[in-house]
Coordinates of C-alpha atoms (C1' of nucleotides) in Angstrom, one line a residue:
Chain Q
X14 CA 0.0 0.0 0.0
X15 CA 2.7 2.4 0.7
X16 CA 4.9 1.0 -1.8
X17 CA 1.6 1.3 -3.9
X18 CA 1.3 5.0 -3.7
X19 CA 4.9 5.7 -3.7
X20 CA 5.7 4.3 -7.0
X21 CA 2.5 5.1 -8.9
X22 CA 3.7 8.3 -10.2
X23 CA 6.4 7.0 -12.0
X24 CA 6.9 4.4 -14.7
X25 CA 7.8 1.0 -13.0
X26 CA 7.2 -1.2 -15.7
X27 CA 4.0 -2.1 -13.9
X28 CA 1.7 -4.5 -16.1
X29 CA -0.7 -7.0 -14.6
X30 CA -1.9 -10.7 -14.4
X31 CA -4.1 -13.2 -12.7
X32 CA -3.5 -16.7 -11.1
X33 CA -6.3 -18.8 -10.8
X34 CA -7.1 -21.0 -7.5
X35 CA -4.4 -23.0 -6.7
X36 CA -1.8 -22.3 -9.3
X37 CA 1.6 -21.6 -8.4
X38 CA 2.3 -17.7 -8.8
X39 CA 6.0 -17.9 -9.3
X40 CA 8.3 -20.8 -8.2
X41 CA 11.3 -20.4 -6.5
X42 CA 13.5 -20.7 -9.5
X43 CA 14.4 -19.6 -11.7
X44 CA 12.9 -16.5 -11.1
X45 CA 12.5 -13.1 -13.5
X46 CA 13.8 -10.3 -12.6
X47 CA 10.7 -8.6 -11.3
X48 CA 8.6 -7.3 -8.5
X49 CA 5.3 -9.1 -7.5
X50 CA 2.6 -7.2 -5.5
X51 CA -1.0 -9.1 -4.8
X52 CA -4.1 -6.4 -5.8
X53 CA -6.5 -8.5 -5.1
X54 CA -7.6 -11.8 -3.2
X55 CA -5.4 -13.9 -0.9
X56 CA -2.0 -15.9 -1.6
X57 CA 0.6 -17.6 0.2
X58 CA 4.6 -17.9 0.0
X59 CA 6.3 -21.3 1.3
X60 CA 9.2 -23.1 1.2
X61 CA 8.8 -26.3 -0.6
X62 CA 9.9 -29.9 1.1
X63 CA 10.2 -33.4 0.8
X64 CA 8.0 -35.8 0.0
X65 CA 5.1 -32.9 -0.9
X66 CA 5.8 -31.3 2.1
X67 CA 5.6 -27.1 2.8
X68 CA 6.6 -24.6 5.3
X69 CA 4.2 -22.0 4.8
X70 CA 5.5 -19.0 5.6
X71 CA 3.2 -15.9 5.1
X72 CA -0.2 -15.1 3.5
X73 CA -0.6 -12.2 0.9
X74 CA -3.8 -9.9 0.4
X75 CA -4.4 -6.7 -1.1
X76 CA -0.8 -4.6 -0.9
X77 CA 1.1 -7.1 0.2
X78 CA 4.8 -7.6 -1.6
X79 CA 5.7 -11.4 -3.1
X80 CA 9.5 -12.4 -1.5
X81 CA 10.2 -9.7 0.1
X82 CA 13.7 -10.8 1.4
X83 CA 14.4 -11.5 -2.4
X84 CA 14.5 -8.1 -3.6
X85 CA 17.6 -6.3 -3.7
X86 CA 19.3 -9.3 -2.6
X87 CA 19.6 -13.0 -3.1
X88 CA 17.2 -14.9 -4.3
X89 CA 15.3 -17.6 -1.4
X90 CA 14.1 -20.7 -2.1
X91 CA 10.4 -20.0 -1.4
X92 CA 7.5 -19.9 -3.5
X93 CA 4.3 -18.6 -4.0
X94 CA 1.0 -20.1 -5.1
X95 CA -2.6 -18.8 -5.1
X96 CA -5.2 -19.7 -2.2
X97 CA -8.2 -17.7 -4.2
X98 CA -7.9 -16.2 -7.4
X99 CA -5.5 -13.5 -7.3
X100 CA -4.7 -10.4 -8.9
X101 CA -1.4 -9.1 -8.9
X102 CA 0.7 -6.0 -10.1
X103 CA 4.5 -6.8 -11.7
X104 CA 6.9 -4.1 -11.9
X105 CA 10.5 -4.8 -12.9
X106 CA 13.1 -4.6 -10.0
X107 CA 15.5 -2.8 -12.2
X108 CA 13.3 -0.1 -12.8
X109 CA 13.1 0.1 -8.8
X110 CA 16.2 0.1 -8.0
X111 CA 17.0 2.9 -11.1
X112 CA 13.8 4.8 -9.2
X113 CA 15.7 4.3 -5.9
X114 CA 18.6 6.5 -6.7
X115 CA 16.4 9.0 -7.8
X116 CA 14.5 8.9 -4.8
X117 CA 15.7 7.2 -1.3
X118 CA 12.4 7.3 0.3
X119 CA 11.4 4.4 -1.6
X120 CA 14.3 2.2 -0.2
X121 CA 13.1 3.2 3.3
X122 CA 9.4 2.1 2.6
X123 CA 10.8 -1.3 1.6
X124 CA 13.5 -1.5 4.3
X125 CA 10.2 -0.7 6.7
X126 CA 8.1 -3.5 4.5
X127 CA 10.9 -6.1 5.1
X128 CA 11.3 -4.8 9.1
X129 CA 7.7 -5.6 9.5
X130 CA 7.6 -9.4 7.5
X131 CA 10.9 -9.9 10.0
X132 CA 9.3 -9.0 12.7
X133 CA 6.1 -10.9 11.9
X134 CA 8.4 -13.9 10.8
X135 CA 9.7 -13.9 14.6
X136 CA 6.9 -14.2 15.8
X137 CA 5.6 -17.3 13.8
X138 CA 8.6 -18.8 14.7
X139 CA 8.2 -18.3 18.7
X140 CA 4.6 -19.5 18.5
X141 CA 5.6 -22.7 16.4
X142 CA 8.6 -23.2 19.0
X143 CA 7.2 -22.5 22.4
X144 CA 3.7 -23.0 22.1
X145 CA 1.1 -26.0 22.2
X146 CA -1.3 -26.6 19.9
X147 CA -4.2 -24.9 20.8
X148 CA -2.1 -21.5 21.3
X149 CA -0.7 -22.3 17.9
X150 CA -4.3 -22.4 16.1
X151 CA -5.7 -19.5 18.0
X152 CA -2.6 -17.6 17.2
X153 CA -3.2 -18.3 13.4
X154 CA -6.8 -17.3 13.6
X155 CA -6.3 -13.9 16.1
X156 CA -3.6 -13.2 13.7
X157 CA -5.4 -13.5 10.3
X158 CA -8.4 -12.1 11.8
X159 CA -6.6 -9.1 13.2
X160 CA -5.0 -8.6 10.1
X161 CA -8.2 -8.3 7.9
X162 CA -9.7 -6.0 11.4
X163 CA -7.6 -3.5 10.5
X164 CA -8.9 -2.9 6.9
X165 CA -12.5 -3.7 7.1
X166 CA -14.7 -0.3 8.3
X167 CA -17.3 -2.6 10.7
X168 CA -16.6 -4.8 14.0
X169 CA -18.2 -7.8 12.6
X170 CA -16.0 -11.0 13.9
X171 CA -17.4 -12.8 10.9
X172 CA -15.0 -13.5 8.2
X173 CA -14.4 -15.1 5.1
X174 CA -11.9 -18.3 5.8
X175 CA -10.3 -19.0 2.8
X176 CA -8.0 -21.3 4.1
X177 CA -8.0 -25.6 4.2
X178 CA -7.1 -26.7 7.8
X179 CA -4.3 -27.8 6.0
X180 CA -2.7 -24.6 5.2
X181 CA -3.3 -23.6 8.9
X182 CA -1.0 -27.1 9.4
X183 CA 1.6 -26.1 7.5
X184 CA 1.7 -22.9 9.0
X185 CA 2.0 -23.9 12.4
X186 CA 3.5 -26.6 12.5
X187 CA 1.0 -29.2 13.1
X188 CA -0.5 -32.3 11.2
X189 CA -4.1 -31.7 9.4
X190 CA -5.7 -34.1 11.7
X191 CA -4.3 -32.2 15.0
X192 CA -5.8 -28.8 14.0
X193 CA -9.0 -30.6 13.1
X194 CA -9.9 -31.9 16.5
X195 CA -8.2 -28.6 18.1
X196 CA -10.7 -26.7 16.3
X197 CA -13.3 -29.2 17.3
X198 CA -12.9 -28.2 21.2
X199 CA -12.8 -24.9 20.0
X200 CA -16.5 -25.1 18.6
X201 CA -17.8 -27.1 21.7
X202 CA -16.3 -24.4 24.1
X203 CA -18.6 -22.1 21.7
X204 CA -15.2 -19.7 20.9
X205 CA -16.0 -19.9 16.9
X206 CA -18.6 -21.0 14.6
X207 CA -17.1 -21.7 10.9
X208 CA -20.1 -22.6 8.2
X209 CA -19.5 -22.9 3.9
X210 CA -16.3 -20.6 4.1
X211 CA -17.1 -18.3 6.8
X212 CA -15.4 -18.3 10.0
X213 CA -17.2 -16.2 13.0
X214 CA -15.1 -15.9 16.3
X215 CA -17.6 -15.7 19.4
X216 CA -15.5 -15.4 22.2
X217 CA -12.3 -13.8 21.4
X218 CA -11.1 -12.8 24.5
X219 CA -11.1 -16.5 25.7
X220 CA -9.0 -17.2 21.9
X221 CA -6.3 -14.2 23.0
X222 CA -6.0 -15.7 27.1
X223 CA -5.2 -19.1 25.2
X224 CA -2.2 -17.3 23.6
X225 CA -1.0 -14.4 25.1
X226 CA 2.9 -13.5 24.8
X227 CA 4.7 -10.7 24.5
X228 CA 1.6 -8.8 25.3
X229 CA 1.4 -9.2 20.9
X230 CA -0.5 -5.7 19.9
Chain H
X29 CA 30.7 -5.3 7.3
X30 CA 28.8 -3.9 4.0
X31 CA 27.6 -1.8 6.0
X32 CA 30.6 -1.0 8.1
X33 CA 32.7 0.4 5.1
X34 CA 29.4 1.7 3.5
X35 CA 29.5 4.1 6.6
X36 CA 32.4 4.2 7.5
X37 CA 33.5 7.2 5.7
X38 CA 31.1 10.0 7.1
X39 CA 30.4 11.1 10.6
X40 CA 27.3 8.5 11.8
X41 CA 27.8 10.0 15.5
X42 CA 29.7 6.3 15.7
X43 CA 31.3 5.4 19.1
X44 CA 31.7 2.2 21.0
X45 CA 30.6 0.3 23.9
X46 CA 31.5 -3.0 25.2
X47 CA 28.7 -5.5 27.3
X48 CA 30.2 -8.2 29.5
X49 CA 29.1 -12.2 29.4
X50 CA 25.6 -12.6 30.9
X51 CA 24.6 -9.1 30.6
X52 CA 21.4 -7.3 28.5
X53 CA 23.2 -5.4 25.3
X54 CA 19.5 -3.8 24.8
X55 CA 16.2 -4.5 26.6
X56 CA 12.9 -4.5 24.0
X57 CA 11.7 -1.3 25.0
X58 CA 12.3 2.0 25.8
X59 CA 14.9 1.5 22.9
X60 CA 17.3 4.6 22.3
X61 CA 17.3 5.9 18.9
X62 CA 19.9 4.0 17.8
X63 CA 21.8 1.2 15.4
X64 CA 24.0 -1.0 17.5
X65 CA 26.2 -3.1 15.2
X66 CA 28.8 -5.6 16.9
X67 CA 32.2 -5.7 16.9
X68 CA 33.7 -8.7 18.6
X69 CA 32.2 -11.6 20.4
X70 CA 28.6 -13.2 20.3
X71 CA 25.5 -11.8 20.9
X72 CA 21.9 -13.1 20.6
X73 CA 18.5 -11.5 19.9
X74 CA 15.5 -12.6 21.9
X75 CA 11.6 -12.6 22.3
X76 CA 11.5 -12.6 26.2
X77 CA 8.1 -14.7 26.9
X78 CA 6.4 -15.8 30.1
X79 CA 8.2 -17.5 33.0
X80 CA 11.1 -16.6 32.0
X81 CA 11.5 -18.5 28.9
X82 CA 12.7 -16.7 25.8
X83 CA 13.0 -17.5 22.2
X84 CA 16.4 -17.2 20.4
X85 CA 16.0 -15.3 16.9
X86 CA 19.9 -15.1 15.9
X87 CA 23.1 -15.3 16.7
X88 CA 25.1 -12.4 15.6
X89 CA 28.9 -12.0 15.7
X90 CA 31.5 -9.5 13.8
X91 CA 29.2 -7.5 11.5
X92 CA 26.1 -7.9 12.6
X93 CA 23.2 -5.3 13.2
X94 CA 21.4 -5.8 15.9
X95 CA 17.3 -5.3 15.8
X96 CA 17.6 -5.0 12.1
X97 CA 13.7 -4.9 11.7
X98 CA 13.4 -2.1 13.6
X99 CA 16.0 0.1 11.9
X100 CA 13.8 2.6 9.7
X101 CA 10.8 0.8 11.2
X102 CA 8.6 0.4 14.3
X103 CA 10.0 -1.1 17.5
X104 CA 9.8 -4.7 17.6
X105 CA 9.8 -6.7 21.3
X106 CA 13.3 -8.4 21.0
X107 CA 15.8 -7.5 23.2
X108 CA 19.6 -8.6 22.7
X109 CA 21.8 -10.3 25.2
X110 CA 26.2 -10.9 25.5
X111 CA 26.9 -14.8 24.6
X112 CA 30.3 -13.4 25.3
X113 CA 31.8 -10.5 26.3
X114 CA 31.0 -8.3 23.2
X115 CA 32.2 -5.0 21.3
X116 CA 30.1 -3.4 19.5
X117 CA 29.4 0.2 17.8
X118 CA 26.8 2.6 18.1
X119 CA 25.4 4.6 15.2
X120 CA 22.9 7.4 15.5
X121 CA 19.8 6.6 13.5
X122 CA 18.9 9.6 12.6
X123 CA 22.0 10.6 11.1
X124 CA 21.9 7.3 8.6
X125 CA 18.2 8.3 7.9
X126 CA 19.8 11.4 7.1
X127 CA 22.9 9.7 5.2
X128 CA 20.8 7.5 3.2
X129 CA 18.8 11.0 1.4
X130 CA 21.9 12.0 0.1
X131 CA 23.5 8.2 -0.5
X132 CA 20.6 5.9 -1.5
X133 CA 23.3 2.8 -1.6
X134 CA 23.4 3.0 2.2
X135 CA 19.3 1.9 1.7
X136 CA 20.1 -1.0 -0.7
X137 CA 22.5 -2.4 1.9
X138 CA 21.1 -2.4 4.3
X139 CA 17.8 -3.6 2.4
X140 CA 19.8 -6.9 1.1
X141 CA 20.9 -7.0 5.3
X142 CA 17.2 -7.6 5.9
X143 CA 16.7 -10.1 3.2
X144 CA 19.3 -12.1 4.1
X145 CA 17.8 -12.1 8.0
X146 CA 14.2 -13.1 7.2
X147 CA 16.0 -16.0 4.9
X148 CA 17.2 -16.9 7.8
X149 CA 14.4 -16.6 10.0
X150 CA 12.1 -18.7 7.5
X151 CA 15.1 -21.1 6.9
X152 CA 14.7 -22.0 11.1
X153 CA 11.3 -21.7 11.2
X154 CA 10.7 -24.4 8.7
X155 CA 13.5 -26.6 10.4
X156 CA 11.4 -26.0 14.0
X157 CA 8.0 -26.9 12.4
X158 CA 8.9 -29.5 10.1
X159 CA 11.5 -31.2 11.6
X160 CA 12.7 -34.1 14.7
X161 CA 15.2 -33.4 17.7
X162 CA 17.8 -34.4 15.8
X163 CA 17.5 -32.7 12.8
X164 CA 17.4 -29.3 14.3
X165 CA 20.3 -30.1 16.6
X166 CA 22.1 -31.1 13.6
X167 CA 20.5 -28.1 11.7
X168 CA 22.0 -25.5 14.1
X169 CA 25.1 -27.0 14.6
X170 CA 25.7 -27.0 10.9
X171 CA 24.1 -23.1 10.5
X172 CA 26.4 -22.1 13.2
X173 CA 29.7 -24.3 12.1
X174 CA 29.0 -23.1 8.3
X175 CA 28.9 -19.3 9.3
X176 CA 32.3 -19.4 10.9
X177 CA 33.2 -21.4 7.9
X178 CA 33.1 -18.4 5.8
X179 CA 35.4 -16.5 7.5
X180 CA 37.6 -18.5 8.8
X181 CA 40.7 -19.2 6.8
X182 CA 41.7 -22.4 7.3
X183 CA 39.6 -25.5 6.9
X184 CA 39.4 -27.0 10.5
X185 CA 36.5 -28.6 11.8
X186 CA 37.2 -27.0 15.7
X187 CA 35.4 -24.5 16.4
X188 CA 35.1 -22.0 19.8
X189 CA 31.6 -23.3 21.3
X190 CA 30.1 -20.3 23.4
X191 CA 26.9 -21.9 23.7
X192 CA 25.2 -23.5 26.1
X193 CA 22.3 -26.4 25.6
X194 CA 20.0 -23.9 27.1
X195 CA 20.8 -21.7 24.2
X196 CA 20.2 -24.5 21.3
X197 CA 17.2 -25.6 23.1
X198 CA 15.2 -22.0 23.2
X199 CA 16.5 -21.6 19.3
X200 CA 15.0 -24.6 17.8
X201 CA 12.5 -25.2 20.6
X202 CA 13.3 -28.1 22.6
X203 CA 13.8 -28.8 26.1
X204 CA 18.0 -28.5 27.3
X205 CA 17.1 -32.1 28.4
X206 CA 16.2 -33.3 25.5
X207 CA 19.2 -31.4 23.9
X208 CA 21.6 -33.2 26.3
X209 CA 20.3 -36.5 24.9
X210 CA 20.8 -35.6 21.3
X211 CA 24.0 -34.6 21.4
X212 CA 24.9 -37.6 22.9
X213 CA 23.6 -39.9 20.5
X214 CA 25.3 -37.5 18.2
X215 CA 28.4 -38.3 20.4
X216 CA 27.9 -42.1 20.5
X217 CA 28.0 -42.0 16.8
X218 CA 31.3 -40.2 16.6
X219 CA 29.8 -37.6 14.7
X220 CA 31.3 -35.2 17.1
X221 CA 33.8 -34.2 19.5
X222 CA 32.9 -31.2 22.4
X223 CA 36.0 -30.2 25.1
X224 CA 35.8 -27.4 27.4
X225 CA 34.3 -25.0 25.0
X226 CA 35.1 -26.5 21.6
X227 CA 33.2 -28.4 19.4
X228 CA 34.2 -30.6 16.5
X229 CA 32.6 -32.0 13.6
X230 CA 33.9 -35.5 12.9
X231 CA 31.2 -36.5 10.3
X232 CA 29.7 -33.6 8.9
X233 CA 28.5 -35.4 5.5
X234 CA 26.3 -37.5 8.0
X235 CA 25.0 -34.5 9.8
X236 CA 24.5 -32.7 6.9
X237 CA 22.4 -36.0 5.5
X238 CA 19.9 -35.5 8.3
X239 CA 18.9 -32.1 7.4
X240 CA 19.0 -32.2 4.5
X241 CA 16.0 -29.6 2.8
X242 CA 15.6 -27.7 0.0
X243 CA 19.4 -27.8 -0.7
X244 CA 20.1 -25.3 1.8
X245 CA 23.5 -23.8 0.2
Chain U
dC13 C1' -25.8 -40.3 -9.4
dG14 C1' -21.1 -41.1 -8.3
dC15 C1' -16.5 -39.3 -7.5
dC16 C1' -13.3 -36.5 -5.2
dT17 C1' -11.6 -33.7 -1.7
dA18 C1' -12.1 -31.8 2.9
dC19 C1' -13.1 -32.8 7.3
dT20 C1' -14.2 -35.8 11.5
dT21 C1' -13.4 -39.2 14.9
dG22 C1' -11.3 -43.4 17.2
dA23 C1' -7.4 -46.3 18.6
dA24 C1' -2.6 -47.3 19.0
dC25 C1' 1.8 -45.5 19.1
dC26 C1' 5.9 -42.7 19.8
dA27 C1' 8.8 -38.5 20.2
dA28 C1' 9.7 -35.3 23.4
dG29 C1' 8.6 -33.3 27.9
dT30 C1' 8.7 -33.6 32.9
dC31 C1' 10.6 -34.8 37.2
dA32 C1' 14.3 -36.2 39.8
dA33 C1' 18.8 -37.7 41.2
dC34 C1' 23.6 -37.2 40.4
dA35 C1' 28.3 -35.9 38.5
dG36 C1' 31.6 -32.3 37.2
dC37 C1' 33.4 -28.1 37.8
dA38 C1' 34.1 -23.0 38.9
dG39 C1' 33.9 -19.7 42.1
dT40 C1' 33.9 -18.1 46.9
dG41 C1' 34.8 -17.6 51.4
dG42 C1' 36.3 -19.5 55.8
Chain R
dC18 C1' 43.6 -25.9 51.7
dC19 C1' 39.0 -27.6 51.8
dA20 C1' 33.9 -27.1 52.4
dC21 C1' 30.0 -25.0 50.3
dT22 C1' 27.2 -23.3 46.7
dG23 C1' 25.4 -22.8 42.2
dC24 C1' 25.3 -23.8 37.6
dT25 C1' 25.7 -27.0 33.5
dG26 C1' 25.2 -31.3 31.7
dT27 C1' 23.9 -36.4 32.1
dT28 C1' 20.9 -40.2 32.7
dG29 C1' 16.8 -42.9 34.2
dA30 C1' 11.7 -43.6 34.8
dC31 C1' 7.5 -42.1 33.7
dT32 C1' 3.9 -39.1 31.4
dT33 C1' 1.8 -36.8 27.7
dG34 C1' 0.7 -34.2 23.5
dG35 C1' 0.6 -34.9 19.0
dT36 C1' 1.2 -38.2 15.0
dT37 C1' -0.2 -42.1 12.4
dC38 C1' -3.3 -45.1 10.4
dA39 C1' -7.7 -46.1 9.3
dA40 C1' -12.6 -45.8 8.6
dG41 C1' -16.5 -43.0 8.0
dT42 C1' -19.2 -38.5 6.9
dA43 C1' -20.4 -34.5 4.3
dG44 C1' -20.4 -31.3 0.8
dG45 C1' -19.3 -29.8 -4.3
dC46 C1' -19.4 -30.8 -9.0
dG47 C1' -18.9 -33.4 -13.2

DNA sequence: CGCCTACTTGAACCAAGTCAACAGCAGTGG
DNA sequence: CCACTGCTGTTGACTTGGTTCAAGTAGGCG
């Protein structure tokens, strides 16, 4: 969104595409020389593994940059794929980086970007290392739920859930199975409702006791 | 270093500072408007959590910034501790804010600075979600072996060990029990050697075989 | 309708945690 | 010099949270 507004006035080599359900936005390698930034419905970067295996590491919406760590640096190993449709803006990093010269506050705005995904990063990582499995699923909800908070203009707490309970898995940590039945306690304790794609969190404040470190905004 | 003789040259209102074994280098918050960068030793940045536990985020030796997401950025809840007694340098942020206007290289750098961290931070993360006791001892003792590795001259598999089980355990999130008994296996195998604050690597192909993902340089 | 994928639930199993006792060692002070 | 203390690591016995395997249900879509 910054980043957005701070490079619109000039000619980035901005075009844009779509990437249907599922498909992989751009794999690891080899990988164009470009900038990636989602417009419009949700995606997710992850590190591949064996045997089918992912490490999810972040989910994308609306303003949200693709491989952050990659640009202006080495290239990572992660990848990107598409959880809904997705629209996304392409500008070509050489045309940033020329832009940059020209004008440092656009280096600060990504340095600030790339602060914040490190920051958010860090935290993933403490929850996956320190805390049980309920914590861990409440944390992903309160955090994607939080996250979509701060855009939408009304204090419903119902949400559209576009994720599988396997993503949430291979977010935290956990197997499918494992977040399936931790949800399931969830819904008995009557902390969330979740119907055809819709998640609704009833008792929040019970959700954020469950998890509560570092007093987390 | 980059960064060092990036700055190196114009008055950053440097001066230095040393924090003995044990001690807090800097506490989470009220953080001072500065850029600490050290100089000698080993330090490592924390998430303090409840009960005294605390989750390890990085090890940083010769080079490294400390609180690199929070440079240019908001403040962040990690604090930073002295593995070692430790040197390290202060810088005044403002005056690289103002640096970087007239000298948008300084950005780049230390843009690629906080690439390469949140590599790394996704590169543990997936090895403490995905991954057994074993593998992630294995996994940091190679991350940490490997990084001395690259500066080191000659080709030695000794190394100075500052750490202690406590320290492996809250990176990779496992108990300093559980640690002890890894190692040990690890011992029993002759995979490694560790004297009064050495370690050595006796089999690092078979170490390396364990953990091995995504080809991880 | 029938197939496929997501989710649910149960039972058995196992990796890692917990609790506890003990050894080694460094520092400290009498 | 030795006794005392505290910290780090080791090892054993037991417990437990989460995985694995497997069978079954429910919706979405051709």
């Amino acid at each position: 969104m910054a980043l957005e507004s701070g490079v619109a006035r000039g000619n980035l080599g901005k075009h844009f595409k779509v990437a249907r359900k599922g498909h992989i936005v751009s794999l690891a390698k080899p990988r164009p020389d470009q900038v990636i930034i989602v417009c419009e419905g949700w995606a997710f970067e992850y590190l591949p593994l064996t045997k089918g295996r992912q490490q999810i590491l972040a989910f994308l919406s609306a303003g949200d940059m693709l491989f952050p760590g990659d640009i202006l640096g080495q290239q990572g190993e992660s990848s990107a794929r598409a959880l809904t449709d997705v629209q996304f803006g392409i500008f070509s990093m050489a045309a940033i980086k020329d832009r940059i010269v020209r004008e440092p506050q656009l280096a600060m705005v990504i340095s600030e970007l790339l602060g914040e995904r490190l920051r958010e990063a860090n935290q993933l990582l403490t929850a996956v290392a320190q805390k049980s499995a309920e914590e861990r699923v409440a944390w992903f909800l309160l955090h994607f739920t939080s996250r979509l908070r701060k855009w939408s203009a009304d204090e419903s707490e119902r949400y559209l859930f576009p994720f599988l309970q396997q993503h949430i898995a291979d977010t935290v940590g956990l197997t499918a199975v494992h977040v399936s039945r931790t949800m399931a306690t969830f819904r008995a304790r009557g902390w969330l409702r979740l119907d055809t794609g819709f998640l609704e969190i009833l008792n929040r404040r019970e959700l954020e006791q469950i998890c509560q470190f570092t007093s987390s905004r």
